[in-house]
mmCIF file of C-alpha atoms in Angstrom:
data_model
loop_
_atom_site.group_PDB
_atom_site.id
_atom_site.type_symbol
_atom_site.label_atom_id
_atom_site.label_comp_id
_atom_site.label_asym_id
_atom_site.label_seq_id
_atom_site.Cartn_x
_atom_site.Cartn_y
_atom_site.Cartn_z
ATOM 1 C CA UNK A 264 -9.810 -5.957 -20.509
ATOM 2 C CA UNK A 265 -12.165 -8.155 -18.515
ATOM 3 C CA UNK A 266 -13.476 -8.152 -14.948
ATOM 4 C CA UNK A 267 -12.836 -11.900 -14.519
ATOM 5 C CA UNK A 268 -9.268 -11.915 -13.169
ATOM 6 C CA UNK A 269 -9.036 -15.725 -13.145
ATOM 7 C CA UNK A 270 -9.844 -15.879 -16.861
ATOM 8 C CA UNK A 271 -7.375 -13.072 -17.589
ATOM 9 C CA UNK A 272 -4.612 -14.907 -15.699
ATOM 10 C CA UNK A 273 -5.318 -18.111 -17.638
ATOM 11 C CA UNK A 274 -5.401 -16.279 -20.984
ATOM 12 C CA UNK A 275 -2.079 -14.549 -20.293
ATOM 13 C CA UNK A 276 -0.472 -17.900 -19.486
ATOM 14 C CA UNK A 277 -1.892 -19.675 -22.531
ATOM 15 C CA UNK A 278 -2.195 -16.915 -25.134
ATOM 16 C CA UNK A 279 -0.161 -13.941 -23.945
ATOM 17 C CA UNK A 280 3.022 -12.863 -25.666
ATOM 18 C CA UNK A 281 5.131 -9.753 -26.187
ATOM 19 C CA UNK A 282 2.425 -8.199 -28.332
ATOM 20 C CA UNK A 283 -0.700 -9.655 -26.645
ATOM 21 C CA UNK A 284 -1.772 -8.694 -23.142
ATOM 22 C CA UNK A 285 -4.989 -9.481 -21.289
ATOM 23 C CA UNK A 286 -5.913 -7.048 -18.482
ATOM 24 C CA UNK A 287 -8.400 -7.367 -15.624
ATOM 25 C CA UNK A 288 -10.102 -3.978 -15.222
ATOM 26 C CA UNK A 289 -13.350 -2.057 -15.561
ATOM 27 C CA UNK A 290 -13.626 -1.081 -19.237
ATOM 28 C CA UNK A 291 -15.407 2.172 -18.360
ATOM 29 C CA UNK A 292 -12.478 3.424 -16.291
ATOM 30 C CA UNK A 293 -9.480 1.689 -17.924
ATOM 31 C CA UNK A 294 -6.776 4.098 -19.072
ATOM 32 C CA UNK A 295 -3.340 3.365 -20.472
ATOM 33 C CA UNK A 296 -0.616 5.355 -22.214
ATOM 34 C CA UNK A 297 -0.044 2.383 -24.559
ATOM 35 C CA UNK A 298 -1.221 2.484 -28.163
ATOM 36 C CA UNK A 299 -2.807 -0.531 -29.845
ATOM 37 C CA UNK A 300 -3.265 -1.857 -33.359
ATOM 38 C CA UNK A 301 -6.685 -3.219 -32.409
ATOM 39 C CA UNK A 302 -9.235 -2.811 -29.644
ATOM 40 C CA UNK A 303 -11.635 -5.755 -29.730
ATOM 41 C CA UNK A 304 -15.015 -5.917 -27.999
ATOM 42 C CA UNK A 305 -16.466 -9.409 -27.706
ATOM 43 C CA UNK A 306 -20.019 -9.246 -26.362
ATOM 44 C CA UNK A 307 -19.014 -6.439 -23.998
ATOM 45 C CA UNK A 308 -19.795 -3.040 -25.477
ATOM 46 C CA UNK A 309 -23.467 -3.124 -24.498
ATOM 47 C CA UNK A 310 -22.441 -3.487 -20.818
ATOM 48 C CA UNK A 311 -20.732 -0.093 -20.852
ATOM 49 C CA UNK A 312 -22.256 2.683 -18.769
ATOM 50 C CA UNK A 313 -21.662 5.094 -21.664
ATOM 51 C CA UNK A 314 -20.554 3.335 -24.836
ATOM 52 C CA UNK A 315 -20.037 6.588 -26.778
ATOM 53 C CA UNK A 316 -17.478 7.859 -24.259
ATOM 54 C CA UNK A 317 -15.859 4.412 -24.129
ATOM 55 C CA UNK A 318 -15.488 4.272 -27.918
ATOM 56 C CA UNK A 319 -13.981 7.778 -28.000
ATOM 57 C CA UNK A 320 -11.474 6.790 -25.309
ATOM 58 C CA UNK A 321 -10.594 3.602 -27.185
ATOM 59 C CA UNK A 322 -10.132 5.590 -30.393
ATOM 60 C CA UNK A 323 -7.448 7.583 -28.554
ATOM 61 C CA UNK A 324 -5.698 4.327 -27.594
ATOM 62 C CA UNK A 325 -5.218 3.291 -31.225
ATOM 63 C CA UNK A 326 -2.038 3.564 -33.246
ATOM 64 C CA UNK A 327 -2.336 5.319 -36.623
ATOM 65 C CA UNK A 328 -4.505 3.131 -38.875
ATOM 66 C CA UNK A 329 -5.633 1.139 -35.799
ATOM 67 C CA UNK A 330 -9.063 -0.440 -35.698
ATOM 68 C CA UNK A 331 -11.888 -1.028 -33.211
ATOM 69 C CA UNK A 332 -13.591 -4.365 -33.737
#
């Protein structure tokens, strides 16, 4: 998830696959019914309006034995 839609589009073209998806959205309001093996924050978590709520929400998006990095 990233706010820069042009970067997301480029990443999906170059790096996306069946099991990798880049999404342009606000991380504090992003919701999905999908479950993930990993949720990765790269220099983004400190921009959250409420990182504790964000981490709890991301925990719910993980598959069993999933990991937040």
